[in-house]
PDB file of C-alpha atoms and ligand atoms in Angstrom:
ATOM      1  CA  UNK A 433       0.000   0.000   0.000  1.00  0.00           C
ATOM      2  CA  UNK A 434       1.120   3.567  -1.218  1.00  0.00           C
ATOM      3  CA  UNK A 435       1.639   5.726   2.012  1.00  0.00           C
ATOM      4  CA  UNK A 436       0.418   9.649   1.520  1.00  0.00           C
ATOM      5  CA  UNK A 437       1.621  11.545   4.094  1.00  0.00           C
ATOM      6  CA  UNK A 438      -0.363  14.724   5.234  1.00  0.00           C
ATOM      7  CA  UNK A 439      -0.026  17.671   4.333  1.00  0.00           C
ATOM      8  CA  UNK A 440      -1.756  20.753   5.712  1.00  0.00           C
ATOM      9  CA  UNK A 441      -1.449  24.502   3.800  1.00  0.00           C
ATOM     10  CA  UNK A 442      -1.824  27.717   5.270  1.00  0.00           C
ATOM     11  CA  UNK A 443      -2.939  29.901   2.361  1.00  0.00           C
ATOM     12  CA  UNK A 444      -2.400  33.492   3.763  1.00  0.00           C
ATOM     13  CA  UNK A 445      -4.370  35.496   1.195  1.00  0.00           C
ATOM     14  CA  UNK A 446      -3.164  38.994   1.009  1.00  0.00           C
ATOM     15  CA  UNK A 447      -3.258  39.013   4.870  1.00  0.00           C
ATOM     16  CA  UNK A 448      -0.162  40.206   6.743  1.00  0.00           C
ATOM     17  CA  UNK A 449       2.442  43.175   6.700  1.00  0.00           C
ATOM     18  CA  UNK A 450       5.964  41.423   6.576  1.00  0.00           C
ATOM     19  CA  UNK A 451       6.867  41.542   9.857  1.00  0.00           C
ATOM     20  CA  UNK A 452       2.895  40.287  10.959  1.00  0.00           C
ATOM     21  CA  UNK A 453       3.712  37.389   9.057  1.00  0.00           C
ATOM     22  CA  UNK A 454       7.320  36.650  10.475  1.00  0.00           C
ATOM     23  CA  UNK A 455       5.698  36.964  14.100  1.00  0.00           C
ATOM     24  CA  UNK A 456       2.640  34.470  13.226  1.00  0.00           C
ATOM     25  CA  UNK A 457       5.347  32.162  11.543  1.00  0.00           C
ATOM     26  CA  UNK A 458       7.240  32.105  14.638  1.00  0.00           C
ATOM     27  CA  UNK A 459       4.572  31.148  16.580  1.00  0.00           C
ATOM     28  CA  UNK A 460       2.773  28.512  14.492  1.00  0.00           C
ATOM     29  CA  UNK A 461       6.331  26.968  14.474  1.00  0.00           C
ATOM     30  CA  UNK A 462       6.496  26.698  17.976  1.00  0.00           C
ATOM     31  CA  UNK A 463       2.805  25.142  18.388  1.00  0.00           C
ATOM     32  CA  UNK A 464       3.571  22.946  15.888  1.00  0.00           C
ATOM     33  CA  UNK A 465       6.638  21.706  16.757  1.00  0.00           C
ATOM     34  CA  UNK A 466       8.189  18.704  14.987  1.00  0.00           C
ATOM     35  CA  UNK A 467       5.022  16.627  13.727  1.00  0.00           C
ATOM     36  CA  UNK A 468       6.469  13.510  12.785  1.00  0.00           C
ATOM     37  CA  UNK A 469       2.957  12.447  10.860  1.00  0.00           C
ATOM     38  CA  UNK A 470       2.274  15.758   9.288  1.00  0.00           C
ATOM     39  CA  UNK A 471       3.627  17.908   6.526  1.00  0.00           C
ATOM     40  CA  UNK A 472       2.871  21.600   7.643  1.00  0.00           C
ATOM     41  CA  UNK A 473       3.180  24.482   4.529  1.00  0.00           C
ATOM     42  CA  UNK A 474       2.346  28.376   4.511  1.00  0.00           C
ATOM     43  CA  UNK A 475       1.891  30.448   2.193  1.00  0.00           C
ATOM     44  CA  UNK A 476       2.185  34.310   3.072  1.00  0.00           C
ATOM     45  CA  UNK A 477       2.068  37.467   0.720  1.00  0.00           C
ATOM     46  CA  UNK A 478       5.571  37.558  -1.786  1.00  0.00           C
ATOM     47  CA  UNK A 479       6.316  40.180   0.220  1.00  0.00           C
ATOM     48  CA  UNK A 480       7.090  38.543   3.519  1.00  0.00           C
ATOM     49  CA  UNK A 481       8.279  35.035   1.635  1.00  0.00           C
ATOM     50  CA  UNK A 482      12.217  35.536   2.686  1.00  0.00           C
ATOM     51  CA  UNK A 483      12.091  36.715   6.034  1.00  0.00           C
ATOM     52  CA  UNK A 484       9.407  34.499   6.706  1.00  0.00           C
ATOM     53  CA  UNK A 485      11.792  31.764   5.006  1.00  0.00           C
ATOM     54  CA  UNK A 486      14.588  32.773   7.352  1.00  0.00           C
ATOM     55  CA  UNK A 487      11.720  32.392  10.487  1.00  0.00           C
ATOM     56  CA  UNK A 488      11.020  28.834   9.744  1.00  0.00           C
ATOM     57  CA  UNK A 489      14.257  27.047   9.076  1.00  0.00           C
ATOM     58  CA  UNK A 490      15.046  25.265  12.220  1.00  0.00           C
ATOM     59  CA  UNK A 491      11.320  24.417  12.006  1.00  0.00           C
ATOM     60  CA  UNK A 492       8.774  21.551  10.840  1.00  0.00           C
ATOM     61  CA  UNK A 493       7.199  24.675   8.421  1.00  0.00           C
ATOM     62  CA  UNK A 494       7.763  24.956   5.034  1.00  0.00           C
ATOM     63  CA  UNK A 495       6.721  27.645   3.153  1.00  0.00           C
ATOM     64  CA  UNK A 496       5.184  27.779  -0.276  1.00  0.00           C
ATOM     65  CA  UNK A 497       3.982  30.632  -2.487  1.00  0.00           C
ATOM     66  CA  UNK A 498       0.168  31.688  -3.565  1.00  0.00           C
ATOM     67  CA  UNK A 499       0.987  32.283  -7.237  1.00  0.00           C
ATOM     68  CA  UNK A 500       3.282  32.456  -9.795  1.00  0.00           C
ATOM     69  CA  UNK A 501       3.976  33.586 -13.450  1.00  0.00           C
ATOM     70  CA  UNK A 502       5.832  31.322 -16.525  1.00  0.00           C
ATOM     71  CA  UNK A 503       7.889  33.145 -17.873  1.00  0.00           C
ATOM     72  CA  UNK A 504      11.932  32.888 -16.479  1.00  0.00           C
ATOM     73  CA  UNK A 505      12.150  36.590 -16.378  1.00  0.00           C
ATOM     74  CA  UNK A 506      11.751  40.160 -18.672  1.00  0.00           C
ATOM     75  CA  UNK A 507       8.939  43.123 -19.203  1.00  0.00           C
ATOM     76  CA  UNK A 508       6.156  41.347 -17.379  1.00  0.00           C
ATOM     77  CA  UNK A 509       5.351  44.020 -14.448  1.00  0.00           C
ATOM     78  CA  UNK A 510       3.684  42.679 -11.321  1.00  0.00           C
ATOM     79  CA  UNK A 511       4.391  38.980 -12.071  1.00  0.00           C
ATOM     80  CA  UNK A 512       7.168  36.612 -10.090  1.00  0.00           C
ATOM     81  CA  UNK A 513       9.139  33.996 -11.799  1.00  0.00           C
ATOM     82  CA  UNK A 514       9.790  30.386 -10.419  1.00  0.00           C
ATOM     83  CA  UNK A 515      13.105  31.476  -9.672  1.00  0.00           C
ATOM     84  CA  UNK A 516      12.456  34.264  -7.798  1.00  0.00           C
ATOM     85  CA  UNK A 517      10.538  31.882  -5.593  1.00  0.00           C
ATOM     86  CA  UNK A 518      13.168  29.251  -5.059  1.00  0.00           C
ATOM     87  CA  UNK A 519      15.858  32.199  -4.312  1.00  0.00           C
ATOM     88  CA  UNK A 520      12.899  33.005  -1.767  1.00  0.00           C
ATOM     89  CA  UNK A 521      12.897  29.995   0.217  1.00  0.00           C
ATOM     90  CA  UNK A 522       9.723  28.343  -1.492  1.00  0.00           C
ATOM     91  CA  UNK A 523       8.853  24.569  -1.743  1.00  0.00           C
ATOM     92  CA  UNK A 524       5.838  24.650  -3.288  1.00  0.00           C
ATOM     93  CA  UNK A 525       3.147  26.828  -4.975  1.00  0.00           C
ATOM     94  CA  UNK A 526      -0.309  27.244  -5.327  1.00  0.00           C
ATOM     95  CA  UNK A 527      -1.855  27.242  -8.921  1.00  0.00           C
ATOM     96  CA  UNK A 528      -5.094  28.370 -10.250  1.00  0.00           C
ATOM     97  CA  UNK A 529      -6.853  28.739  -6.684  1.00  0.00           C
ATOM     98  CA  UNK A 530     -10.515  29.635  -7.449  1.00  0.00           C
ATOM     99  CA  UNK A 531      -9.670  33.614  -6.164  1.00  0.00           C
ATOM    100  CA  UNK A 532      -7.111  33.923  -9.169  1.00  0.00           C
ATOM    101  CA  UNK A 533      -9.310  32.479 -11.705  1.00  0.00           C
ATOM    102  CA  UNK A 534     -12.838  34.239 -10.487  1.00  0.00           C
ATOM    103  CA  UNK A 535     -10.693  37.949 -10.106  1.00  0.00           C
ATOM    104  CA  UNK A 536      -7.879  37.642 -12.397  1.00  0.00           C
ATOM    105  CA  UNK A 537      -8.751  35.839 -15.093  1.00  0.00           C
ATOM    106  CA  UNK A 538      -6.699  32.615 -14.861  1.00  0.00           C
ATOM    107  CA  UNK A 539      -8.406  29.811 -16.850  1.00  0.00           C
ATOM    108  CA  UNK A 540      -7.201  26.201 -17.071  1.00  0.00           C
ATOM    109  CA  UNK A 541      -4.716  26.960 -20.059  1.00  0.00           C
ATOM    110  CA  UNK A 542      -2.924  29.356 -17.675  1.00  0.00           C
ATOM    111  CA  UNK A 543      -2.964  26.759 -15.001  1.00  0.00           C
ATOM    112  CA  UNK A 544      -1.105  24.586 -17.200  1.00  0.00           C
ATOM    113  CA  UNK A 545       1.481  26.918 -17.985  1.00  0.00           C
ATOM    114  CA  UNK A 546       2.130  27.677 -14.360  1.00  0.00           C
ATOM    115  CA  UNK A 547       2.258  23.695 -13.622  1.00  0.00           C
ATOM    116  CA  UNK A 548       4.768  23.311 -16.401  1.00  0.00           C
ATOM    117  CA  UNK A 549       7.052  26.006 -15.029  1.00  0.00           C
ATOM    118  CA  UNK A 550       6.491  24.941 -11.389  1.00  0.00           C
ATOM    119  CA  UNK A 551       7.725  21.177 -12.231  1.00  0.00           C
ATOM    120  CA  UNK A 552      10.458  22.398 -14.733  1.00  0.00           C
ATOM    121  CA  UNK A 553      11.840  24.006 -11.384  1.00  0.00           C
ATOM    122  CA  UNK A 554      11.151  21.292  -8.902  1.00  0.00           C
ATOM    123  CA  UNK A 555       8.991  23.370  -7.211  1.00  0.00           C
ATOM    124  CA  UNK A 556       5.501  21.212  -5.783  1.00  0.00           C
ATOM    125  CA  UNK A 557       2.660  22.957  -7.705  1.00  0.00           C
ATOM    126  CA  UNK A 558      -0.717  22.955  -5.521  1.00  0.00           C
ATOM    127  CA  UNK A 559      -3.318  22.470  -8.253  1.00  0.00           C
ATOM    128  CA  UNK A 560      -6.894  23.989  -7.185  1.00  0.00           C
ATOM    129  CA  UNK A 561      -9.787  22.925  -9.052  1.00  0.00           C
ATOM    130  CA  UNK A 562     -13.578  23.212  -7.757  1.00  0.00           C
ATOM    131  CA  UNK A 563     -17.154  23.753  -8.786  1.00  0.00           C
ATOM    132  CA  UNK A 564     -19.072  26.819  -8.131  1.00  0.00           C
ATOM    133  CA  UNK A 565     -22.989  26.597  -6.267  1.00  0.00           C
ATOM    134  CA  UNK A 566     -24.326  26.703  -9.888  1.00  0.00           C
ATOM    135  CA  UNK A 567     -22.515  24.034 -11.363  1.00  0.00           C
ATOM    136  CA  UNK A 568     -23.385  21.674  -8.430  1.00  0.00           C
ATOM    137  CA  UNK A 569     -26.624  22.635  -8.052  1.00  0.00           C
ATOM    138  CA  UNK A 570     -26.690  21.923 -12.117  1.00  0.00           C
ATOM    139  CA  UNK A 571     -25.023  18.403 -11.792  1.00  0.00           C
ATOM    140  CA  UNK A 572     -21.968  19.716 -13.340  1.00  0.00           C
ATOM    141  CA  UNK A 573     -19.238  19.381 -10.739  1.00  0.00           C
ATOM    142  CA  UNK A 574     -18.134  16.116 -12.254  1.00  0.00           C
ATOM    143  CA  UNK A 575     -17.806  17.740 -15.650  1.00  0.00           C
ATOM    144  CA  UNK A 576     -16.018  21.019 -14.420  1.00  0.00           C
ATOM    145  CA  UNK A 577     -14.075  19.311 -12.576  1.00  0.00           C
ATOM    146  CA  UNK A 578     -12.954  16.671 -15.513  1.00  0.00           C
ATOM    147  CA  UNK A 579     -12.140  19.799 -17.549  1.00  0.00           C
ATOM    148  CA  UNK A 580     -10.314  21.964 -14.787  1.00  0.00           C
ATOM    149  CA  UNK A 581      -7.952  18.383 -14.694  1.00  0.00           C
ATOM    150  CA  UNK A 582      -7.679  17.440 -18.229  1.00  0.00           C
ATOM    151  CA  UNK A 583      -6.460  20.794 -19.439  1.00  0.00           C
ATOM    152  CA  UNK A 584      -4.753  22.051 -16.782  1.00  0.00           C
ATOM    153  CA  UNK A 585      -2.350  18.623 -16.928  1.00  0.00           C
ATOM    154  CA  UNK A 586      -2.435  18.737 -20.487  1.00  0.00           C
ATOM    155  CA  UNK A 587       1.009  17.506 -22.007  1.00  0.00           C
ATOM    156  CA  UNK A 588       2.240  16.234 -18.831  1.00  0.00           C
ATOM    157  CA  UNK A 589       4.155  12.915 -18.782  1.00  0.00           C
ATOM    158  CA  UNK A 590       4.306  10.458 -15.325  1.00  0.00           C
ATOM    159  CA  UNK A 591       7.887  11.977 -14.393  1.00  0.00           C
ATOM    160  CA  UNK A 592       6.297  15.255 -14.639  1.00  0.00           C
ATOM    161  CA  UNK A 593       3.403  14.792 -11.866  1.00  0.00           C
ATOM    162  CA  UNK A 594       5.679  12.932  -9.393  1.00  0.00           C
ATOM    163  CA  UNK A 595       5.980  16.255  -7.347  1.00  0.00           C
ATOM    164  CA  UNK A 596       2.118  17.136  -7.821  1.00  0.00           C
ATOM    165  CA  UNK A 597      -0.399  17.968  -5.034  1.00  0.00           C
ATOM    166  CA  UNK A 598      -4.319  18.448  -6.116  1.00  0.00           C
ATOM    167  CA  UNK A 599      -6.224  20.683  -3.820  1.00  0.00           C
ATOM    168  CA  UNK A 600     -10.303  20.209  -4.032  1.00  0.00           C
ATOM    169  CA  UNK A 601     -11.662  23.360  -3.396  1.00  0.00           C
ATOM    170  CA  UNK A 602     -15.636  23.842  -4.096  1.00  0.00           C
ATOM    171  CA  UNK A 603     -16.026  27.201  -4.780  1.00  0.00           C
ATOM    172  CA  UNK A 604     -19.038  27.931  -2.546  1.00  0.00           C
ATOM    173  CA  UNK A 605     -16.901  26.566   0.433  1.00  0.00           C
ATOM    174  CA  UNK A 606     -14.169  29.280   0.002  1.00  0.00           C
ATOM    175  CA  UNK A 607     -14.485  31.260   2.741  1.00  0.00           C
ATOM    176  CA  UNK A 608     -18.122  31.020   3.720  1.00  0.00           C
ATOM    177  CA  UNK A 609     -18.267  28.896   6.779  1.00  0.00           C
ATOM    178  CA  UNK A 610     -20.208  25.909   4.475  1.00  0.00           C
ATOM    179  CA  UNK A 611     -17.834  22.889   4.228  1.00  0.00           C
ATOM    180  CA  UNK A 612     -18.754  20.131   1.606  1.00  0.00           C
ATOM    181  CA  UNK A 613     -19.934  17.197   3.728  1.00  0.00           C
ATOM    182  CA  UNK A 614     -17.277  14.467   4.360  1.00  0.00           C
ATOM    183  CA  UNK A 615     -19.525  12.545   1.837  1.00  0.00           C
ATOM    184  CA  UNK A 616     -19.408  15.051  -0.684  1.00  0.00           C
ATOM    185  CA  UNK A 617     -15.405  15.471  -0.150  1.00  0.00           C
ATOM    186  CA  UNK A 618     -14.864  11.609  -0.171  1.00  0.00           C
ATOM    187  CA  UNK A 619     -16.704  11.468  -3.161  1.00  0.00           C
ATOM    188  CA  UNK A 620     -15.169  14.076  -5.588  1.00  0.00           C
ATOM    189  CA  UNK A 621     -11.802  13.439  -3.963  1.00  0.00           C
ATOM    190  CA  UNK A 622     -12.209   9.298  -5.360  1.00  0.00           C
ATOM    191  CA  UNK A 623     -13.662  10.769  -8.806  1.00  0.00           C
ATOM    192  CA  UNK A 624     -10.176  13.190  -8.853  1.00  0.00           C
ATOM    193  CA  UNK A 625      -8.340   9.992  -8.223  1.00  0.00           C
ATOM    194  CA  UNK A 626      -9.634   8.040 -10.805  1.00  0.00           C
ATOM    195  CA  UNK A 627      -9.183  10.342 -13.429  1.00  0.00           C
ATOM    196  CA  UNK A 628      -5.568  10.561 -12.487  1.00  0.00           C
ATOM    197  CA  UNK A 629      -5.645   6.520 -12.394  1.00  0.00           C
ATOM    198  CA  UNK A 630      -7.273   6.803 -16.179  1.00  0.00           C
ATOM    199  CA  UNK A 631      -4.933   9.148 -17.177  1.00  0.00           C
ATOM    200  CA  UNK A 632      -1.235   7.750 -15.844  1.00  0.00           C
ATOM    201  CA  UNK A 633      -1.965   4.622 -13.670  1.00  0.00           C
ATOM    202  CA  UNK A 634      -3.126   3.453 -10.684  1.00  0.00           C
ATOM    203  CA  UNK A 635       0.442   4.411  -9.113  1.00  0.00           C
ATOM    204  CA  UNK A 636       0.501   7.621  -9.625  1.00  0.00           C
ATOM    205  CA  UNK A 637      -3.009   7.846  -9.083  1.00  0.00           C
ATOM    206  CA  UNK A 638      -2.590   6.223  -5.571  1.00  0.00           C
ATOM    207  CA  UNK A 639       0.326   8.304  -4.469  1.00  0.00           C
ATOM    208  CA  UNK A 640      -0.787  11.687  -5.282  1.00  0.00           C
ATOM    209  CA  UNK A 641      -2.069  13.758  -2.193  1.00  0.00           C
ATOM    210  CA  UNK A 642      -5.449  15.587  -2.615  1.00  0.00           C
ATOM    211  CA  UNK A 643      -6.367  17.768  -0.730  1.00  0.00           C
ATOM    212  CA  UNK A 644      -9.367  19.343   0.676  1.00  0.00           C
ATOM    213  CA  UNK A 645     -10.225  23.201   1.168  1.00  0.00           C
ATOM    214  CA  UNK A 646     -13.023  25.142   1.830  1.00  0.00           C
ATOM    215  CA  UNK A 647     -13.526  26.500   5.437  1.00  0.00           C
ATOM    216  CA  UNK A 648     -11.491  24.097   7.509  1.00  0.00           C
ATOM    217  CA  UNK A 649     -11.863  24.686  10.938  1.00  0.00           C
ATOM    218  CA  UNK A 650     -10.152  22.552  14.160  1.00  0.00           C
ATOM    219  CA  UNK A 651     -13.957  21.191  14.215  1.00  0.00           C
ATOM    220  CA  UNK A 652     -14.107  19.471  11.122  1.00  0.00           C
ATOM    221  CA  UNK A 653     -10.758  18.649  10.366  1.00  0.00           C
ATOM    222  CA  UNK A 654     -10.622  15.138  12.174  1.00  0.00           C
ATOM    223  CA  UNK A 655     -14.100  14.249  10.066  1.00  0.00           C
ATOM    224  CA  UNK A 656     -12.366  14.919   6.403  1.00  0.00           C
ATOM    225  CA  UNK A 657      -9.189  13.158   7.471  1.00  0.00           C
ATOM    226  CA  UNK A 658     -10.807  10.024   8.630  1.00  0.00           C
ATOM    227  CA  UNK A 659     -11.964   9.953   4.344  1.00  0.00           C
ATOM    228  CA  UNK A 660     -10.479   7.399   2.404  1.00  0.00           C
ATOM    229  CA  UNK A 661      -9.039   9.885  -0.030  1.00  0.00           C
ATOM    230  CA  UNK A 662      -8.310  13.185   1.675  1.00  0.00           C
ATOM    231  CA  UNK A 663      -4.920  13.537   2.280  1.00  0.00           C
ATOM    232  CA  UNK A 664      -4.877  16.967   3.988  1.00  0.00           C
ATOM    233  CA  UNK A 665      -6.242  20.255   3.996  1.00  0.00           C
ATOM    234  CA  UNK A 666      -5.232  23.904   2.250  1.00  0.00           C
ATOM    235  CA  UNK A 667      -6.668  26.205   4.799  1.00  0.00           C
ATOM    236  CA  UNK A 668      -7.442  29.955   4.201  1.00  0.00           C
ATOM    237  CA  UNK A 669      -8.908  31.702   7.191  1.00  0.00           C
ATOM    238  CA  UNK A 670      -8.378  29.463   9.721  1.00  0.00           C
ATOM    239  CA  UNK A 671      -4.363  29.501   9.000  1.00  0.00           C
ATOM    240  CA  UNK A 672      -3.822  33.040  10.071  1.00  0.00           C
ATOM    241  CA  UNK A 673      -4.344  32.454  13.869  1.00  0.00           C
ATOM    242  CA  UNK A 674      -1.552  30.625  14.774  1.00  0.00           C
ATOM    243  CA  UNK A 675      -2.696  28.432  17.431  1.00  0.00           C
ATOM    244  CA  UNK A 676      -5.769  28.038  15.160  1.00  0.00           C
ATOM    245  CA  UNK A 677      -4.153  26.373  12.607  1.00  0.00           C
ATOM    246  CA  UNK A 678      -1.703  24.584  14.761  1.00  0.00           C
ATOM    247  CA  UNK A 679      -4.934  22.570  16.088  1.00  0.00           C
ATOM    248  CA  UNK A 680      -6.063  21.937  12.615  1.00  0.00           C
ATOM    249  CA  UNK A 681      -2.066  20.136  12.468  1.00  0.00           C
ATOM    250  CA  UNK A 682      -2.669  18.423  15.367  1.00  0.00           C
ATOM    251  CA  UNK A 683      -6.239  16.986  14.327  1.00  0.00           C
ATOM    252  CA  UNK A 684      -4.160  13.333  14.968  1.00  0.00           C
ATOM    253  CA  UNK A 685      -4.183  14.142  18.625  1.00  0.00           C
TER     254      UNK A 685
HETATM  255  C1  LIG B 752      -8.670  28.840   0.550  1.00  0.00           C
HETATM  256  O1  LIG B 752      -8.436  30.012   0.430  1.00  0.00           O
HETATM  257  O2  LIG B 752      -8.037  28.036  -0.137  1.00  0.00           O
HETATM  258  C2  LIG B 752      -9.694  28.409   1.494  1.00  0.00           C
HETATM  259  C3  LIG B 752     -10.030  27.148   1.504  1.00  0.00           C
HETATM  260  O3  LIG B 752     -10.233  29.370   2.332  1.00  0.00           O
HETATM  261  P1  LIG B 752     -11.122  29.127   3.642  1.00  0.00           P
HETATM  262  O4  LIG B 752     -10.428  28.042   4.440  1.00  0.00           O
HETATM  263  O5  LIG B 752     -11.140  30.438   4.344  1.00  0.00           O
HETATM  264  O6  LIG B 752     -12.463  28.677   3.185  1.00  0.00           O
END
């Protein structure tokens, strides 16, 4: 049997000043501690991503970033290139989170841009895909979500997705206090697996960690986890408090 180890996210939003985040990264790393069962990654503004890197290294944390653009460098103003990130301190990165594609205009062919620069530098993309209310409520989240995964890892080969992390993130979950019920989660989270097991094999299928997201809360974390197929959690709101989140990474004990 494959083992997928946990992995919980802090996705920071654009919440915290640098030095707000360096001070909530210290703490979280001290609640935390050194989980021997649990990966633990945040994800604060660019902004704070080195000093925050510099917070964490004697710690269990590793840091990741929310976003990131394709291009190795030149006239692209506002946008941060996988390099940049990796000079940064960051492990991983989050691509195509509903936010980005509902504000700025990301759609699943920019997705798979980003997730072809992310593994061309080693870094662990964080692919987001979800429904909205409407498409569930129209029985499409099956279909959306088929799309979101076919395009966005368009091209790939195996060797490509070895580093790859799916995060399940229904839409009208983000950030409204409704989770999906662990039904609901267990259910899309086996459909995302067996597209990947169409797609490249029942190993890579069965190794890849998916993730859930969508208001996460020390309450309900132990429910998801006890799914079949969730292998974790990428937590917005509840992973600024630090002792917050550090009870979500501690929902073993
Ligand atoms: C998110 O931003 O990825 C998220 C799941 O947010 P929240 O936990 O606040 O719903």
């Amino acid at each position: 049997m494959i083992d997928r180890r946990p992995l919980i996210a802090g996705n920071w939003k654009m919440f915290k000043t640098c030095s707000e985040a360096v001070e909530t990264a210290k703490q979280l790393a001290h609640l935390v501690g050194i989980d021997q069962e649990v990966d633990v990654m945040i994800a604060p503004p660019f902004t704070a991503l080195e000093k925050v890197s510099d917070a964490i290294k004697e710690s269990h944390l590793s840091l990741g970033a929310q976003n990131l653009f394709w291009e190795s460098e030149g006239a692209y103003t506002g946008e941060i290139s996988p390099s940049m990130l990796i000079s940064a301190g960051c492990e991983y990165v989050i691509i195509g989170h509903s936010e980005r594609r509902q504000y700025f205009g990301e759609s699943d062919e920019t997705v798979n841009r980003k997730i072809r620069a992310a593994v061309n530098h080693d870094l662990k993309p964080i692919l987001c895909v979800g429904e909205s209310e409407k498409d569930r409520e129209s029985n499409d989240t099956f279909s959306v979500l088929d799309k979101q995964m076919k395009i966005g890892l368009k091209g790939f080969s195996l060797d490509d997705l070895k580093l790859l992390i799916i995060a399940y993130e229904p839409v009208w979950a983000i950030g409204t206090g409704k989770t999906a019920t662990v039904d609901q989660a267990q259910e899309v989270h086996g459909f995302l697996r067996s597209t990947l097991d169409k797609s490249y094999g029942n190993k890579l299928a069965k190794s890849i960690r998916i993730l859930y997201g969508g208001s996460v809360k020390p309450n309900n974390i132990s429910e998801l986890m006890a799914m079949a197929d969730v292998d974790g959690a990428l937590v917005g709101g509840a992973s600024l408090d630090p002792e917050t989140f550090s009870n979500i990474v501690h929902f073993l004990k």
